[in-house]
Coordinates of C-alpha atoms and ligand atoms in Angstrom, one line a residue:
M1320 CA 113.8 109.8 78.4
P1321 CA 111.2 112.0 80.2
T1322 CA 111.8 113.5 83.6
Y1323 CA 109.5 112.7 86.4
R1324 CA 108.0 116.1 86.1
E1325 CA 107.3 115.6 82.5
L1326 CA 105.6 112.3 83.2
I1327 CA 103.3 114.2 85.5
Q1328 CA 102.7 117.1 83.2
T1329 CA 101.9 115.1 80.1
S1330 CA 99.7 112.5 81.9
S1331 CA 96.5 114.7 81.5
L1332 CA 95.6 113.8 85.0
E1333 CA 95.0 116.1 87.9
R1334 CA 98.4 117.0 89.2
F1335 CA 97.7 115.5 92.7
D1336 CA 96.6 112.2 91.3
A1337 CA 99.5 112.1 88.9
Q1338 CA 101.9 112.6 91.8
V1339 CA 100.3 110.1 94.0
L1340 CA 100.4 107.4 91.4
L1341 CA 104.0 108.2 90.4
L1342 CA 105.1 108.1 94.1
H1343 CA 103.4 104.7 94.4
I1344 CA 105.5 103.3 91.5
V1345 CA 108.8 104.8 92.7
Q1346 CA 107.9 103.9 96.3
K1347 CA 109.0 107.4 97.6
N1348 CA 107.3 110.0 99.7
R1349 CA 106.3 113.6 98.6
A1350 CA 109.6 115.1 99.8
W1351 CA 111.5 113.0 97.3
L1352 CA 109.5 114.4 94.3
I1353 CA 110.5 117.9 95.3
T1354 CA 114.2 117.1 95.0
H1355 CA 114.1 114.6 92.2
D1356 CA 111.3 115.9 89.8
T1357 CA 114.0 116.7 87.1
D1358 CA 115.7 113.3 87.3
L1359 CA 115.1 111.1 84.2
A1360 CA 112.5 108.3 84.7
S1361 CA 113.5 104.8 83.9
D1362 CA 111.8 103.0 81.1
E1363 CA 110.4 100.7 83.8
H1364 CA 108.9 103.6 85.8
S1365 CA 107.6 105.3 82.6
A1366 CA 105.8 102.2 81.5
A1367 CA 104.4 101.4 84.9
F1368 CA 103.2 105.1 85.4
A1369 CA 101.6 105.1 81.9
A1370 CA 99.6 101.9 82.7
L1371 CA 98.3 103.5 86.1
A1372 CA 97.6 106.8 84.5
A1373 CA 95.5 105.0 81.8
R1374 CA 93.5 103.5 84.4
R1375 CA 92.8 106.8 86.2
R1376 CA 92.1 108.5 82.8
I1377 CA 89.0 106.2 82.4
G1378 CA 87.9 107.1 85.8
E1379 CA 89.0 104.4 88.2
P1380 CA 89.5 105.8 91.6
V1381 CA 93.0 106.3 92.9
A1382 CA 92.3 104.4 96.0
Y1383 CA 91.4 101.2 93.9
I1384 CA 94.4 101.6 91.7
L1385 CA 96.7 101.8 94.8
G1386 CA 94.7 99.3 96.7
S1387 CA 94.6 101.5 99.9
R1388 CA 93.3 104.7 101.4
E1389 CA 94.1 106.6 104.6
F1390 CA 91.4 107.0 107.3
Y1391 CA 91.9 108.4 110.7
G1392 CA 95.7 108.3 110.2
R1393 CA 95.8 104.6 109.2
E1394 CA 96.0 102.8 105.9
F1395 CA 93.2 100.5 105.0
V1396 CA 93.3 98.0 102.2
V1397 CA 90.4 98.7 99.7
T1398 CA 89.1 96.8 96.8
P1399 CA 86.1 97.4 94.5
A1400 CA 84.1 95.2 96.9
V1401 CA 84.1 98.1 99.4
L1402 CA 83.2 101.7 99.6
I1403 CA 86.4 103.9 99.7
P1404 CA 86.6 105.5 103.2
R1405 CA 85.7 109.2 103.2
P1406 CA 87.1 111.9 105.5
D1407 CA 83.3 112.7 106.3
T1408 CA 83.0 109.4 108.2
E1409 CA 85.7 110.5 110.7
L1410 CA 82.8 112.5 112.3
L1411 CA 80.9 109.3 113.0
V1412 CA 83.9 107.9 114.5
E1413 CA 84.7 111.0 116.7
L1414 CA 81.0 111.0 118.0
A1415 CA 81.2 107.3 118.7
I1416 CA 84.5 107.6 120.7
A1417 CA 82.9 110.3 122.7
R1418 CA 79.6 108.4 123.4
A1419 CA 80.7 104.8 123.9
P1420 CA 80.7 104.0 127.7
Q1421 CA 83.8 102.4 129.2
A1422 CA 84.2 98.7 128.2
G1423 CA 80.9 99.1 126.0
R1424 CA 79.7 96.8 123.4
V1425 CA 79.7 98.6 120.1
I1426 CA 78.5 97.3 116.7
D1427 CA 78.9 98.8 113.1
L1428 CA 76.4 97.8 110.6
G1429 CA 77.4 97.7 106.9
T1430 CA 81.1 97.8 107.7
G1431 CA 82.6 97.6 104.3
S1432 CA 86.4 98.0 104.5
G1433 CA 86.1 97.8 108.3
C1434 CA 87.4 101.4 108.9
I1435 CA 84.8 102.4 111.4
P1436 CA 85.1 99.5 113.9
I1437 CA 88.8 99.1 113.4
T1438 CA 89.5 102.7 114.2
L1439 CA 87.0 102.5 117.2
K1440 CA 88.7 99.5 118.6
L1441 CA 92.3 101.0 118.1
E1442 CA 91.3 104.4 119.5
R1443 CA 89.3 102.8 122.5
P1444 CA 90.9 99.5 123.3
D1445 CA 88.4 99.1 126.1
L1446 CA 85.5 98.6 123.9
N1447 CA 84.2 95.3 122.7
V1448 CA 83.6 95.9 119.0
A1449 CA 81.6 93.9 116.4
A1450 CA 80.8 94.7 112.8
L1451 CA 78.4 93.2 110.2
D1452 CA 78.1 93.2 106.5
I1453 CA 75.8 91.5 104.1
S1454 CA 78.7 91.2 101.6
T1455 CA 81.2 88.4 102.3
D1456 CA 83.6 90.0 99.9
A1457 CA 83.6 93.2 101.9
L1458 CA 84.0 91.1 105.1
A1459 CA 87.1 89.5 103.6
V1460 CA 88.6 92.9 103.2
A1461 CA 87.6 94.1 106.6
T1462 CA 89.1 91.1 108.2
Q1463 CA 92.3 91.5 106.4
N1464 CA 92.4 95.2 107.5
A1465 CA 91.8 94.1 111.2
A1466 CA 94.6 91.7 111.1
A1467 CA 97.0 94.1 109.4
L1468 CA 96.3 96.7 112.0
N1469 CA 96.1 94.4 114.9
A1470 CA 92.6 95.2 115.9
D1471 CA 90.4 92.7 117.7
V1472 CA 87.0 93.1 116.0
R1473 CA 84.4 90.4 115.6
F1474 CA 83.1 90.3 112.0
L1475 CA 79.9 88.5 111.0
P1476 CA 77.9 88.3 107.7
S1477 CA 74.5 89.7 108.3
D1478 CA 71.5 91.5 106.7
W1479 CA 71.6 94.5 109.0
L1480 CA 71.1 93.1 112.6
A1481 CA 69.7 89.6 111.7
A1482 CA 72.9 87.8 112.7
V1483 CA 72.9 89.2 116.2
A1484 CA 69.3 88.3 117.4
G1485 CA 69.0 88.7 121.1
E1486 CA 72.3 90.7 121.5
Q1487 CA 72.4 94.0 123.2
F1488 CA 74.7 96.9 122.7
E1489 CA 75.8 100.2 124.4
L1490 CA 76.3 101.9 120.9
I1491 CA 75.2 101.1 117.4
V1492 CA 76.9 103.0 114.5
S1493 CA 76.4 102.8 110.6
N1494 CA 77.3 104.4 107.4
P1495 CA 74.6 102.8 105.3
P1496 CA 73.9 103.2 101.6
Y1497 CA 72.0 106.4 101.7
I1498 CA 72.3 108.0 98.1
E1499 CA 69.0 108.2 96.2
A1500 CA 68.7 106.0 93.3
N1501 CA 68.2 108.7 90.8
D1502 CA 71.1 110.9 92.2
A1503 CA 73.2 111.9 89.1
H1504 CA 76.3 111.4 91.1
L1505 CA 76.0 107.6 90.9
T1506 CA 76.7 107.7 87.2
Q1507 CA 79.5 110.2 87.4
G1508 CA 83.2 110.1 88.5
D1509 CA 84.6 107.8 91.0
L1510 CA 81.2 106.5 92.3
R1511 CA 80.7 104.6 89.2
F1512 CA 83.4 102.2 90.3
E1513 CA 82.2 101.7 93.8
P1514 CA 79.8 98.9 94.7
S1515 CA 76.3 100.3 94.1
G1516 CA 75.0 98.3 97.0
A1517 CA 77.3 100.3 99.3
L1518 CA 76.0 103.6 97.9
T1519 CA 72.3 103.5 97.2
D1520 CA 69.3 101.8 98.6
G1521 CA 67.8 101.7 95.1
S1522 CA 65.0 104.0 96.3
D1523 CA 64.7 107.4 98.1
G1524 CA 67.9 107.0 100.1
L1525 CA 66.1 106.7 103.5
Q1526 CA 65.2 103.0 103.4
H1527 CA 68.2 101.5 105.0
L1528 CA 68.4 104.4 107.5
A1529 CA 64.7 103.7 108.4
T1530 CA 65.3 99.8 108.6
I1531 CA 68.3 100.3 111.0
I1532 CA 66.5 102.9 113.2
T1533 CA 63.6 100.4 113.6
Q1534 CA 65.8 97.2 114.1
A1535 CA 68.2 98.8 116.5
K1536 CA 65.5 99.4 119.1
Q1537 CA 65.6 95.6 120.0
H1538 CA 69.5 95.9 120.4
L1539 CA 70.1 99.0 122.4
V1540 CA 70.3 98.9 126.3
S1541 CA 68.6 101.9 127.9
G1542 CA 70.8 105.1 127.6
A1543 CA 72.6 103.6 124.4
W1544 CA 73.0 105.9 121.3
L1545 CA 72.4 105.0 117.7
L1546 CA 74.6 107.1 115.4
L1547 CA 74.0 107.2 111.7
E1548 CA 75.8 108.8 108.8
H1549 CA 73.6 110.2 106.0
G1550 CA 73.5 112.7 103.1
W1551 CA 73.9 116.5 103.4
D1552 CA 70.1 116.8 103.0
Q1553 CA 68.8 113.9 105.1
G1554 CA 69.3 115.4 108.7
A1555 CA 65.7 116.4 109.1
A1556 CA 64.2 113.3 107.8
C1557 CA 66.6 111.2 109.9
R1558 CA 65.6 113.1 113.1
E1559 CA 62.0 112.6 112.3
L1560 CA 62.5 108.9 111.8
L1561 CA 64.4 108.6 115.1
Q1562 CA 61.6 110.7 117.0
Q1563 CA 58.8 108.6 115.4
A1564 CA 60.6 105.3 116.4
G1565 CA 60.7 106.7 120.0
Y1566 CA 64.4 107.7 120.5
A1567 CA 65.2 110.7 122.7
E1568 CA 67.7 113.5 122.1
A1569 CA 67.4 113.1 118.2
Q1570 CA 70.0 115.6 116.8
T1571 CA 72.2 116.1 113.9
W1572 CA 75.9 117.0 113.7
R1573 CA 77.9 118.7 110.8
D1574 CA 81.1 117.5 109.2
L1575 CA 84.1 119.5 108.4
G1576 CA 82.6 120.7 105.1
D1577 CA 79.8 122.2 107.4
N1578 CA 77.2 119.8 106.0
D1579 CA 74.8 117.7 108.0
R1580 CA 76.4 114.4 108.1
V1581 CA 75.6 112.3 111.3
S1582 CA 72.2 112.0 113.1
G1583 CA 71.6 110.0 116.3
G1584 CA 69.2 109.5 119.1
Q1585 CA 69.3 107.8 122.6
W1586 CA 67.2 104.7 123.4
R1587 CA 65.5 104.8 126.8
S1588 CA 63.6 101.8 127.8
Ligands
LIG2204 N1 79.3 109.7 101.4 C1 79.3 108.9 100.2 C2 79.1 109.8 99.0 O1 78.4 110.6 98.9 C3 78.1 107.9 100.2 C4 78.3 106.8 101.2 C5 77.2 106.1 101.5 O2 76.1 106.1 100.8 N2 77.2 105.6 102.7 O3 79.8 109.6 98.0

């Protein structure tokens, strides 16, 4: 019988991934591993770990194997129907929390797991929060997350803003698919398992950003902000799109990794 430590060492996985998968199987926290890593693993635990390790070895993301990922201090259910929440996106949430006026109407476009609107609603219960996605599979996951976390968010199927014709908001946010179609990352690592429709526009990466910037003008009250997550090299292009579309205060913010990550502008009509 191997010890838990030996299971991790012989898995040929990155140590952190192996630990996370093992802790999921034994249903314990990290502290337990420190004091029990030389315990013998039961056959049941060994077999279950071997099965998960095999999935990880062929590249399946840990979040899909576990079925959840932490975002802004809360656990969200994730399935292959949704993008795995990234820490980078917490910047978008922080900017939104700071800019949403009291009791404002906020909408998230392309919501995926729902991590953005659900976090906004839980951090700012005064807000009236809605979220859209073209994928009904994604909306099922987002709805499940909102129920589990007790967040009152309105979810609607929609091709960008089509489903809310005539509605106005005090803030619009989005983390749309912005990776260029020919970006090599799409065919490497964890991204291969994520929905390509959540990652890339199939073009130069700016198509959905441009569509949102144009469509949002009809839906922003005067003084309202549009905040968009984008790639590290898309800040200048985004600000230009915002300026050309007539937004004021076009600017870009950097994420914790010091990369351009969110751009936004204020609509004044
Ligand atoms: N930030 C993600 C990545 O680079 C992409 C998410 C997106 O396209 N919205 O992996």
